[in-house]
mmCIF file of C-alpha atoms in Angstrom:
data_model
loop_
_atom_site.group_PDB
_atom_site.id
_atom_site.type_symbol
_atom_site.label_atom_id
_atom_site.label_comp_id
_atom_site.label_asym_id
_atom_site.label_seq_id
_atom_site.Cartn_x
_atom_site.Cartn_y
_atom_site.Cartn_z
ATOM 1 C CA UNK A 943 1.067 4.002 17.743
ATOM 2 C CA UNK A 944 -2.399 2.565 19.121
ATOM 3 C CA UNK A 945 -5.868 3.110 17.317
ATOM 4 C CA UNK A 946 -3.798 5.667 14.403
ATOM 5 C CA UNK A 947 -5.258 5.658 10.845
ATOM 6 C CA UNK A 948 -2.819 5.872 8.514
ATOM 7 C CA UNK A 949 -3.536 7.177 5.081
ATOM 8 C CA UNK A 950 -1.687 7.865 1.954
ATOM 9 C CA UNK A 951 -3.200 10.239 -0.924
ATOM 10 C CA UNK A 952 -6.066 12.225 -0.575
ATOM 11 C CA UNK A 953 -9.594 11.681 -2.351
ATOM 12 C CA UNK A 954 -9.588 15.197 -3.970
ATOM 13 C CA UNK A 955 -6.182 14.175 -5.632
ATOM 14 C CA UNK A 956 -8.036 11.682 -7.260
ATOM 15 C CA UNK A 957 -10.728 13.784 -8.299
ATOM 16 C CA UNK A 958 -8.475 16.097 -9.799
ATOM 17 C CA UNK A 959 -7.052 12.734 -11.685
ATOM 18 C CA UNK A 960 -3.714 12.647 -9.991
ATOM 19 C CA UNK A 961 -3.819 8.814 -10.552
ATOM 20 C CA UNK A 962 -0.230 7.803 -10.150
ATOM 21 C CA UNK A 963 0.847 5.167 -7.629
ATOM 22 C CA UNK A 964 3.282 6.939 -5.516
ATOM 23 C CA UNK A 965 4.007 4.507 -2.478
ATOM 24 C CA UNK A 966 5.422 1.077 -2.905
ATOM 25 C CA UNK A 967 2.572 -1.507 -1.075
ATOM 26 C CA UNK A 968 5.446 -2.677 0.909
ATOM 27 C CA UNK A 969 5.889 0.512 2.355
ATOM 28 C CA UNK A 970 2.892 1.397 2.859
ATOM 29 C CA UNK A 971 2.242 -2.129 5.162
ATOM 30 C CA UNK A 972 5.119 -0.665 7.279
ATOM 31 C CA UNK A 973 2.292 1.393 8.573
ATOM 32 C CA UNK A 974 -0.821 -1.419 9.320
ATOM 33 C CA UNK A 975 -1.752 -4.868 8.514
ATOM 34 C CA UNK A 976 -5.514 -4.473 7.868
ATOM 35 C CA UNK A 977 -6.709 -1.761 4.847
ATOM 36 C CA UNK A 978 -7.967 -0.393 2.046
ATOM 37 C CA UNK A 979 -7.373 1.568 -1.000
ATOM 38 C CA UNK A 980 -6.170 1.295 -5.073
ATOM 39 C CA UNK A 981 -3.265 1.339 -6.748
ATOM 40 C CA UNK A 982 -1.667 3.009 -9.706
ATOM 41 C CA UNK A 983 -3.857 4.505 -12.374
ATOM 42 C CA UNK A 984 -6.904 3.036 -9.967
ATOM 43 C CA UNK A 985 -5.570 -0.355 -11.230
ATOM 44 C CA UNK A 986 -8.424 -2.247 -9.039
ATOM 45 C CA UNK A 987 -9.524 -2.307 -5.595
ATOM 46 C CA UNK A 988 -7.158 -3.424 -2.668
ATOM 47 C CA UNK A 989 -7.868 -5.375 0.557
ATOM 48 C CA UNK A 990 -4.799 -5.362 3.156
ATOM 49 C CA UNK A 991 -5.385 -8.210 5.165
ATOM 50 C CA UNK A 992 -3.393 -9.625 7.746
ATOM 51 C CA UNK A 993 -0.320 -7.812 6.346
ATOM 52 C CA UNK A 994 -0.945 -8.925 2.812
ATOM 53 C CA UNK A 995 -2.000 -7.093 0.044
ATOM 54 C CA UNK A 996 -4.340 -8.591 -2.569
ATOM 55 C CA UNK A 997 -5.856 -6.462 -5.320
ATOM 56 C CA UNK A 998 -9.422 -6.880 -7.124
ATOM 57 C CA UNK A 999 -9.462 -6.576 -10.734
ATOM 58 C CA UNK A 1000 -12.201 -6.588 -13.454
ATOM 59 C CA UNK A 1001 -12.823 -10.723 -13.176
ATOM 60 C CA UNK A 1002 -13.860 -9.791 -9.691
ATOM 61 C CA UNK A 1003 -10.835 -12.157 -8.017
ATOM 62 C CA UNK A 1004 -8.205 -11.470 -5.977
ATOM 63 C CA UNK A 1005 -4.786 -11.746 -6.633
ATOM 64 C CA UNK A 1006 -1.904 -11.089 -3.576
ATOM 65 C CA UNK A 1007 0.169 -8.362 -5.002
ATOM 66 C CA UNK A 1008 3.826 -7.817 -4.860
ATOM 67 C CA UNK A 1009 5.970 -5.856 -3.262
ATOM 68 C CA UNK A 1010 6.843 -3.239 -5.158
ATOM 69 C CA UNK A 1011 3.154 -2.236 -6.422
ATOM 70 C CA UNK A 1012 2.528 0.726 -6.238
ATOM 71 C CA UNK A 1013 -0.397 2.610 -4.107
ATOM 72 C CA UNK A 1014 -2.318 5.961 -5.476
ATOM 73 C CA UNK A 1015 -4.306 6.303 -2.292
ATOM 74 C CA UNK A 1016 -4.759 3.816 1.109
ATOM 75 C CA UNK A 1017 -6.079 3.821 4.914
ATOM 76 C CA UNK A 1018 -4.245 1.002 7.147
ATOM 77 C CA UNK A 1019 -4.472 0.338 10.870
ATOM 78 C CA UNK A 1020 -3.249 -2.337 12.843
ATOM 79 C CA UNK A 1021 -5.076 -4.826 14.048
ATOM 80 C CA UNK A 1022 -6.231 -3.490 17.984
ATOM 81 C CA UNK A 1023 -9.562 -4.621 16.854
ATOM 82 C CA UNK A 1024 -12.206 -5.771 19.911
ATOM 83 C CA UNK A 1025 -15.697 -8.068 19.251
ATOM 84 C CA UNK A 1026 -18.468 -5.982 20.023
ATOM 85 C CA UNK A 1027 -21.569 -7.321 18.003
ATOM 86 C CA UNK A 1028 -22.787 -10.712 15.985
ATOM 87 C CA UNK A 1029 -24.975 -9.787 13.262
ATOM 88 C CA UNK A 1030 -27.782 -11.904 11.533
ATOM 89 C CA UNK A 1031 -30.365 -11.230 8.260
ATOM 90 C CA UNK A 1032 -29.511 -7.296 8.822
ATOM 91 C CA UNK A 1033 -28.545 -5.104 6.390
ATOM 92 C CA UNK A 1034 -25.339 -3.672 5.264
ATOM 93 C CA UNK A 1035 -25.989 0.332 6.218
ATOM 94 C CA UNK A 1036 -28.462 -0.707 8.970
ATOM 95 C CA UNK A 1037 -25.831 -2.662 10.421
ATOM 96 C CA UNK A 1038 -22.972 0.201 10.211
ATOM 97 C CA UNK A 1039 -25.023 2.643 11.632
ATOM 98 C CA UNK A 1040 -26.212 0.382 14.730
ATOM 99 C CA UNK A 1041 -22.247 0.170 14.954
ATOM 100 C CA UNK A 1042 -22.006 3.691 15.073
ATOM 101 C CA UNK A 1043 -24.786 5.020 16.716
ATOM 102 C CA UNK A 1044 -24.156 2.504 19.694
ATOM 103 C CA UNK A 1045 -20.310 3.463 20.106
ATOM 104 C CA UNK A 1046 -20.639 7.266 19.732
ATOM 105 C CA UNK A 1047 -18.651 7.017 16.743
ATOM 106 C CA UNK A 1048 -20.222 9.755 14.473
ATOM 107 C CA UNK A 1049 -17.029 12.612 15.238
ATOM 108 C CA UNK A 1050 -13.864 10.342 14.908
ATOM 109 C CA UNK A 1051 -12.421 7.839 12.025
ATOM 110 C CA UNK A 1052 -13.824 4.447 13.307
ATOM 111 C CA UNK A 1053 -12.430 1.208 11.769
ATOM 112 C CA UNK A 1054 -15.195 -1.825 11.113
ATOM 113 C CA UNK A 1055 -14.394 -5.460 10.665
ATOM 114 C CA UNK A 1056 -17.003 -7.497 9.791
ATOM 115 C CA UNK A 1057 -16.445 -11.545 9.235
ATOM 116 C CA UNK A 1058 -19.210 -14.728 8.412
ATOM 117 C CA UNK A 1059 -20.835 -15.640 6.125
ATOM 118 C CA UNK A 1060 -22.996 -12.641 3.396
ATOM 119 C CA UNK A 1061 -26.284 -13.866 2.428
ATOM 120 C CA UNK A 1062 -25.982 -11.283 -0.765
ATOM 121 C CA UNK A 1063 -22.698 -9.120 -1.626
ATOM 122 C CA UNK A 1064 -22.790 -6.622 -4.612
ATOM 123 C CA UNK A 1065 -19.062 -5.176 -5.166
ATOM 124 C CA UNK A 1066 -17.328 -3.421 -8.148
ATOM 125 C CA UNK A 1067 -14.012 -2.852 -9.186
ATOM 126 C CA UNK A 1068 -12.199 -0.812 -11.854
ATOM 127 C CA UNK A 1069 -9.837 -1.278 -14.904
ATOM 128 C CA UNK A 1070 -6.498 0.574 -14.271
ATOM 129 C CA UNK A 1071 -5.899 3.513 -16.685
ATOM 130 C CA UNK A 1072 -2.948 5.061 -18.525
ATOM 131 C CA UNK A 1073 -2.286 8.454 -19.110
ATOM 132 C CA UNK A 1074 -3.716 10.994 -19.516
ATOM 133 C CA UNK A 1075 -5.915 9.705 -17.044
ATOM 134 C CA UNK A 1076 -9.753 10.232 -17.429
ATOM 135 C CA UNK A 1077 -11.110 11.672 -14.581
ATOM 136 C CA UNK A 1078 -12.290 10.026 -11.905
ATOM 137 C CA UNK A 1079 -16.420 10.460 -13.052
ATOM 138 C CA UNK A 1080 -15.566 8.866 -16.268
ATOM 139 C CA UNK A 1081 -13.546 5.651 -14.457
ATOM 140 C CA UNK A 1082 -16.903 5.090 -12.377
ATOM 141 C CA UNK A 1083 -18.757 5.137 -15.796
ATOM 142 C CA UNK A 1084 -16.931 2.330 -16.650
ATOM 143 C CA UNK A 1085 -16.985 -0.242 -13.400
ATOM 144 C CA UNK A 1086 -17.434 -3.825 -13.433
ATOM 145 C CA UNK A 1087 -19.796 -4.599 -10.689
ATOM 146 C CA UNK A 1088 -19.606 -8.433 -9.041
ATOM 147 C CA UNK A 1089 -22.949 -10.119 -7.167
ATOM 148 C CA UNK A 1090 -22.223 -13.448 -4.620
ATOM 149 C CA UNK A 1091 -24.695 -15.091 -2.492
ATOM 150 C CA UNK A 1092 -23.429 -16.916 0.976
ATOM 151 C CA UNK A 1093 -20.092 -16.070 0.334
ATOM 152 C CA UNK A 1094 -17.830 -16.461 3.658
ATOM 153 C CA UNK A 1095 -15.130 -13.383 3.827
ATOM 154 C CA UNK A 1096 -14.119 -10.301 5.393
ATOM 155 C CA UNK A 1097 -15.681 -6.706 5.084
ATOM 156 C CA UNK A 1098 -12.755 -3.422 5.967
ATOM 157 C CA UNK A 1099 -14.638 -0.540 6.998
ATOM 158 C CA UNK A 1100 -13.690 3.001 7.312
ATOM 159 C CA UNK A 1101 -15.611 5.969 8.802
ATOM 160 C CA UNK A 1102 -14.827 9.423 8.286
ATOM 161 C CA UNK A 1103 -16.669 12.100 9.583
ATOM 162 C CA UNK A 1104 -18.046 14.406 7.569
ATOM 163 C CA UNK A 1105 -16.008 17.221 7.928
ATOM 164 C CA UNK A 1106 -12.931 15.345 6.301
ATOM 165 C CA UNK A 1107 -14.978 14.748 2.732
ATOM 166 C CA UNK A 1108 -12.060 15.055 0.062
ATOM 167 C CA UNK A 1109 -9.278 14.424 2.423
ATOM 168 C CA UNK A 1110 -11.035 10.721 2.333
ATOM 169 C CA UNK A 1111 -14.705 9.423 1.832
ATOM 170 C CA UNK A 1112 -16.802 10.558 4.316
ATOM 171 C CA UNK A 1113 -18.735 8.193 5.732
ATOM 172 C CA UNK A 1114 -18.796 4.077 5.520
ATOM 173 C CA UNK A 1115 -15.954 3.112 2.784
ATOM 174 C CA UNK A 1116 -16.325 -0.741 2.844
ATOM 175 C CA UNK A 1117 -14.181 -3.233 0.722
ATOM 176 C CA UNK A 1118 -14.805 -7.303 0.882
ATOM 177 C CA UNK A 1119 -12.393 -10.380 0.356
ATOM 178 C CA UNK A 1120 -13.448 -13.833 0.388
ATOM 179 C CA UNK A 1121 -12.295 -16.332 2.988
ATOM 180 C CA UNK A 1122 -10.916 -18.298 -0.517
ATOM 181 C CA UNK A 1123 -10.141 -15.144 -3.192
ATOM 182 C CA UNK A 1124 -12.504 -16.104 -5.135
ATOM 183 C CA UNK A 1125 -14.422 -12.420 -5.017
ATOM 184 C CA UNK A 1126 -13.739 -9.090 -3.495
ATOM 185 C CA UNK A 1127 -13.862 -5.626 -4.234
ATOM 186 C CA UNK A 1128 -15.946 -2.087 -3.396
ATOM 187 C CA UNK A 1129 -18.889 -2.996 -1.504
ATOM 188 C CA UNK A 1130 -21.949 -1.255 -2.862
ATOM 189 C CA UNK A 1131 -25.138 -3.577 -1.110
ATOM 190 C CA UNK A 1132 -25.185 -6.044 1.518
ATOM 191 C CA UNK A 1133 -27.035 -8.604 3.329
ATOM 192 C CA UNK A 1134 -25.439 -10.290 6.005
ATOM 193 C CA UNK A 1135 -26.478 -13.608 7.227
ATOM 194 C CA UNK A 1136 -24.340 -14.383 10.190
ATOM 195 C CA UNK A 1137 -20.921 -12.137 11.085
ATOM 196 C CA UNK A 1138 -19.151 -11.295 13.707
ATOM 197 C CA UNK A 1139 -18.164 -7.472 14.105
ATOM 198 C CA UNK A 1140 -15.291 -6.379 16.118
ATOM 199 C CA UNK A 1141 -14.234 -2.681 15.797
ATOM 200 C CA UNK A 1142 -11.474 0.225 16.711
ATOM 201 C CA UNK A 1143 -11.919 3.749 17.788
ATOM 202 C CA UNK A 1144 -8.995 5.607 15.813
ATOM 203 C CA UNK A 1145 -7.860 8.245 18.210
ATOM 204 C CA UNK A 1146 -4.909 9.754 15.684
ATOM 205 C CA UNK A 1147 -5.141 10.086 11.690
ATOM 206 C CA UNK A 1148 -1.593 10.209 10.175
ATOM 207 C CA UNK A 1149 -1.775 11.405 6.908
ATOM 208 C CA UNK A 1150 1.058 11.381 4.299
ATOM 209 C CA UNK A 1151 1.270 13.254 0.995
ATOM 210 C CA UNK A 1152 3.343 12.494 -2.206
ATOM 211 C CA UNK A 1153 5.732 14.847 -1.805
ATOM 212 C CA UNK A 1154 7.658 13.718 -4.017
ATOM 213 C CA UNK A 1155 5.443 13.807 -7.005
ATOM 214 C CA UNK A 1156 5.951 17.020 -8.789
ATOM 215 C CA UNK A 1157 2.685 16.283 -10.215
ATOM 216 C CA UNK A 1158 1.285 16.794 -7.460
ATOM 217 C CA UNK A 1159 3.359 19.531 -5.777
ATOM 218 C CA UNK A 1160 2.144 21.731 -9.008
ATOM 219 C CA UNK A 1161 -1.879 20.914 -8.924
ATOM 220 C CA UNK A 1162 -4.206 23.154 -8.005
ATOM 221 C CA UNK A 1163 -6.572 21.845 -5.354
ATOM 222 C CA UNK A 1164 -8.058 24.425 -4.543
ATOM 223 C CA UNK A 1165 -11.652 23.931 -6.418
ATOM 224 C CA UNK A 1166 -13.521 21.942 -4.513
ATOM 225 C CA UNK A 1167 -17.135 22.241 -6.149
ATOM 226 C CA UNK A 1168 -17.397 18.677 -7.705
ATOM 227 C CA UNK A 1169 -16.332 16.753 -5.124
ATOM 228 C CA UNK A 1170 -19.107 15.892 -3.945
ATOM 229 C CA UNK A 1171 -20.472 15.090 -7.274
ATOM 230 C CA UNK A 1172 -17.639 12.988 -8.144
ATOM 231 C CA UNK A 1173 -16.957 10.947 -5.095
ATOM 232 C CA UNK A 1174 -21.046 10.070 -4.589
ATOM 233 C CA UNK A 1175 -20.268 8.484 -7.938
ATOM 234 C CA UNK A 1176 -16.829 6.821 -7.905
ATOM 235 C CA UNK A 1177 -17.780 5.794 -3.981
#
């Protein structure tokens, strides 16, 4: 279907710590070709990009992954991207909120994607746990952060309104790949020096929950108080 968001997992899952991958990446590209998310045990951050999968780990590289890794928690659309926008010396949340502002996007998921060259990128990405899992505050304790300067790649983007905090992040959830894999991951800070930003209204959100996981069939859910807390920190 045109302009859907598909997601797997929810953020409070991973709050809660229920860290297991549950959907094969092959799978889960069944559903979109462009994305972002992390796999098992929050073993690094992904970039889906034109239908491949590549993962960020703790040397700050990317590394395509294979088919049968497996994905705690992902948003993928297709690629019904149109150009709207070149960019130059702006930054990163001044940018995404001219996106935003301009295309009445502020009520509905809204997919970004920004190409060109970054005068300054600052990413992190995370060492994949084993069980028992820590929770997710004390994996963000423990992030490798990454700094590049006039770096050429590609910047996902996902907005989610407010009202859908803990079902995903609300707000901007950006992850980077260089044009040559050499660096990637969770973009904290941005300046861009000349992009090119093409975006897609999402008009349905598909969301899919591991039902097969009795794990997660048996969590409670229901406390919702850190949240916040917890994904201002991890996010």
């Amino acid at each position: 279907m045109a302009n859907t968001l598909y997601q797997h997992g929810t953020m409070q899952m991973l709050v809660e710590g229920l860290l297991d991958g549950t959907m094969p990446i092959e799978d889960l590209l069944t559903h979109g070709s462009i994305g972002i998310g992390t796999g098992d045990g929050v073993d690094g951050e992904l970039v889906i990009l034109n239908g491949v999968g590549y993962k960020i780990d703790t040397s700050g590289k990317a590394v395509e992954l294979p088919k049968d890794f497996k994905v705690t928690y992902a948003d993928v659309c297709n690629d019904n991207y149109r150009e709207f926008k070149q960019y130059q010396n702006v930054e990163l949340e001044q940018m995404l909120n001219d996106v935003l502002d301009v295309n009445n996007g502020q009520n509905q998921f809204f997919a970004i994607l920004t190409k060109g060259v970054f005068q300054k990128i600052r990413t992190r990405s995370s060492k994949k746990s084993q069980k028992p899992y820590p929770s997710l505050g004390a994996i963000a304790q423990n992030q490798v952060e990454f700094e590049a300067e006039n770096i050429a790649g590609t910047m996902i983007t996902f907005y989610t309104p407010k009202v859908f905090q803990g079902v995903g992040v609300s707000g901007f959830h950006n992850h980077f790949l260089a044009d040559n894999l050499s660096f990637g991951g969770h973009v904290l800070a941005a300046t861009m020096k000349d992009v090119t930003v093409s975006i897609q209204p999402i008009e349905n959100f598909e969301l899919h929950l591991p039902v097969n996981s009795q794990e997660y069939l048996q969590a409670d859910l229901n406390d919702t108080s850190s949240l916040d807390n917890v994904i201002s920190k991890s996010e």
